[in-house]
Short mmCIF file of C-alpha atoms in Angstrom, two decimals:
data_model
loop_
_atom_site.label_atom_id
_atom_site.label_comp_id
_atom_site.label_asym_id
_atom_site.label_seq_id
_atom_site.Cartn_x
_atom_site.Cartn_y
_atom_site.Cartn_z
CA UNK O 1 3.72 26.94 -39.83
CA UNK O 2 0.73 28.35 -37.92
CA UNK O 3 -1.21 28.61 -41.20
CA UNK O 4 -0.90 24.88 -41.84
CA UNK O 5 -2.42 23.93 -38.48
CA UNK O 6 -5.09 26.61 -38.61
CA UNK O 7 -6.36 25.12 -41.90
CA UNK O 8 -6.79 21.64 -40.38
CA UNK O 9 -10.03 20.79 -38.62
CA UNK O 10 -9.32 20.91 -34.85
CA UNK O 11 -11.15 17.61 -34.37
CA UNK O 12 -8.80 15.91 -36.84
CA UNK O 13 -5.88 17.22 -34.77
CA UNK O 14 -7.58 16.03 -31.58
CA UNK O 15 -8.04 12.49 -32.90
CA UNK O 16 -4.48 12.36 -34.26
CA UNK O 17 -3.10 13.42 -30.88
CA UNK O 18 -5.30 10.92 -29.02
CA UNK O 19 -4.36 8.15 -31.45
CA UNK O 20 -0.68 8.84 -30.85
CA UNK O 21 -1.15 9.03 -27.07
CA UNK O 22 -3.03 5.72 -26.96
CA UNK O 23 -0.48 3.97 -29.19
CA UNK O 24 2.45 5.28 -27.15
CA UNK O 25 0.61 4.26 -23.96
CA UNK O 26 0.12 0.78 -25.36
CA UNK O 27 3.76 0.46 -26.34
CA UNK O 28 4.90 1.67 -22.92
CA UNK O 29 2.94 -0.97 -21.00
CA UNK O 30 3.40 -4.70 -20.70
CA UNK O 31 -0.24 -5.69 -21.18
CA UNK O 32 -3.07 -4.58 -23.38
CA UNK O 33 -4.19 -1.31 -21.86
CA UNK O 34 -5.19 1.25 -24.47
CA UNK O 35 -5.21 -0.46 -27.85
CA UNK O 36 -9.03 -0.40 -27.92
CA UNK O 37 -9.05 3.35 -27.44
CA UNK O 38 -6.47 3.76 -30.20
CA UNK O 39 -8.84 1.90 -32.54
CA UNK O 40 -11.69 4.14 -31.41
CA UNK O 41 -9.59 7.24 -32.04
CA UNK O 42 -8.72 5.93 -35.51
CA UNK O 43 -12.42 5.42 -36.31
CA UNK O 44 -13.20 8.94 -35.08
CA UNK O 45 -10.28 10.35 -37.08
CA UNK O 46 -11.58 8.74 -40.25
CA UNK O 47 -15.06 10.09 -39.52
CA UNK O 48 -13.62 13.58 -38.98
CA UNK O 49 -11.64 13.34 -42.22
CA UNK O 50 -14.87 12.60 -44.08
CA UNK O 51 -16.60 15.57 -42.47
CA UNK O 52 -18.74 13.84 -39.84
CA UNK O 53 -20.05 16.12 -37.09
CA UNK O 54 -18.15 16.11 -33.76
CA UNK O 55 -20.98 14.33 -31.93
CA UNK O 56 -20.84 11.43 -34.39
CA UNK O 57 -17.05 11.33 -34.07
CA UNK O 58 -17.32 11.05 -30.30
CA UNK O 59 -20.05 8.40 -30.53
CA UNK O 60 -17.88 6.38 -32.95
CA UNK O 61 -14.90 6.70 -30.63
CA UNK O 62 -16.87 5.41 -27.63
CA UNK O 63 -18.75 2.74 -29.59
CA UNK O 64 -15.69 1.25 -31.33
CA UNK O 65 -13.64 1.36 -28.12
CA UNK O 66 -16.31 -0.32 -25.99
CA UNK O 67 -17.24 -2.95 -28.60
CA UNK O 68 -13.60 -3.93 -29.16
CA UNK O 69 -12.94 -3.94 -25.43
CA UNK O 70 -15.95 -6.15 -24.74
CA UNK O 71 -15.26 -8.46 -27.68
CA UNK O 72 -11.55 -9.04 -27.08
CA UNK O 73 -10.78 -8.40 -23.42
CA UNK O 74 -11.54 -11.94 -22.24
CA UNK O 75 -9.56 -13.49 -25.07
CA UNK O 76 -6.68 -11.05 -24.60
CA UNK O 77 -6.61 -11.72 -20.85
CA UNK O 78 -6.35 -15.45 -21.44
CA UNK O 79 -3.61 -14.96 -24.02
CA UNK O 80 -1.57 -12.67 -21.77
CA UNK O 81 -2.09 -14.82 -18.66
CA UNK O 82 -1.12 -17.97 -20.55
CA UNK O 83 2.45 -16.68 -20.67
CA UNK O 84 2.61 -16.34 -16.88
CA UNK O 85 4.33 -19.30 -15.36
CA UNK O 86 3.54 -20.42 -11.89
CA UNK O 87 6.52 -21.22 -9.74
CA UNK O 88 6.95 -24.13 -7.41
CA UNK O 89 6.63 -21.65 -4.57
CA UNK O 90 2.98 -21.07 -5.50
CA UNK O 91 2.27 -24.66 -4.50
CA UNK O 92 3.14 -23.74 -0.89
CA UNK O 93 0.00 -21.62 -0.50
CA UNK O 94 -2.43 -23.50 1.71
CA UNK O 95 0.26 -25.81 3.06
CA UNK O 96 0.79 -26.30 6.79
CA UNK O 97 4.38 -25.70 7.87
CA UNK O 98 6.39 -25.97 11.09
CA UNK O 99 7.98 -22.74 12.32
CA UNK O 100 11.70 -23.03 13.14
CA UNK O 101 12.24 -19.50 14.51
CA UNK O 102 9.72 -17.40 16.42
CA UNK O 103 7.59 -15.30 14.04
CA UNK O 104 7.16 -11.71 15.15
CA UNK O 105 6.48 -8.97 12.62
CA UNK O 106 7.35 -6.33 15.21
CA UNK O 107 10.77 -7.88 15.80
CA UNK O 108 11.14 -8.85 12.14
CA UNK O 109 11.90 -12.45 13.00
CA UNK O 110 10.60 -15.73 11.71
CA UNK O 111 11.86 -18.69 9.75
CA UNK O 112 10.66 -22.04 8.52
CA UNK O 113 12.20 -24.84 6.50
CA UNK O 114 9.82 -26.03 3.81
CA UNK O 115 10.77 -28.88 1.48
CA UNK O 116 14.41 -28.44 2.43
CA UNK O 117 14.50 -24.68 1.82
CA UNK O 118 14.67 -22.05 4.51
CA UNK O 119 12.13 -19.24 4.19
CA UNK O 120 11.67 -15.97 5.97
CA UNK O 121 8.23 -16.02 7.56
CA UNK O 122 5.90 -13.20 8.57
CA UNK O 123 2.48 -13.36 10.14
CA UNK O 124 -0.57 -12.07 8.29
CA UNK O 125 -1.58 -10.33 11.53
CA UNK O 126 1.10 -7.90 12.79
CA UNK O 127 0.05 -8.42 16.44
CA UNK O 128 0.29 -12.21 16.26
CA UNK O 129 3.41 -14.14 17.22
CA UNK O 130 4.00 -17.78 16.40
CA UNK O 131 6.50 -19.69 18.47
CA UNK O 132 9.13 -22.12 17.17
CA UNK O 133 7.79 -25.66 16.60
CA UNK O 134 4.20 -24.40 16.18
CA UNK O 135 2.30 -25.07 12.99
CA UNK O 136 1.17 -22.33 10.63
CA UNK O 137 -0.68 -22.20 7.34
CA UNK O 138 0.86 -20.41 4.33
CA UNK O 139 -1.68 -17.89 3.02
CA UNK O 140 0.45 -15.81 0.67
CA UNK O 141 3.93 -15.33 -0.72
CA UNK O 142 5.37 -11.82 -0.90
CA UNK O 143 8.71 -11.79 -2.64
CA UNK O 144 10.88 -14.20 -0.65
CA UNK O 145 8.67 -14.24 2.45
CA UNK O 146 5.96 -16.65 3.41
CA UNK O 147 2.95 -14.95 4.94
CA UNK O 148 1.29 -17.30 7.44
CA UNK O 149 -1.43 -17.52 10.00
CA UNK O 150 -1.62 -19.73 13.08
CA UNK O 151 -2.95 -23.17 12.34
#
């Protein structure tokens, strides 16, 4: 078995291994992460198979990867992001709300009723407290908590 691998150009083995790693990495992630590098590794593998010098193989790898990344990243980002659906909760960002229970990050307290739904509320600033019946502005949503700042 050692004789088979010793007869193969080490750069061909390198590009095969990198191609496999990039493809597995792509399959293991949700978004497009390493597909461009897999294409670059494939180009370098083909160059190595045809006897190109290692420097040319590396240049092809980098060039193909960068060109494909630059040419398709914007399109791919739009395609991937088009599947993301905003929730109704996202519309709360920027809205002014009335606090129904004192907001204190240190005490882990704070509630507000917004559009008929009760939310847990935390202040953006850990040292800031917001009393019941005061107004606050929603600046972020983290999980099921509204992150607010005093209005």
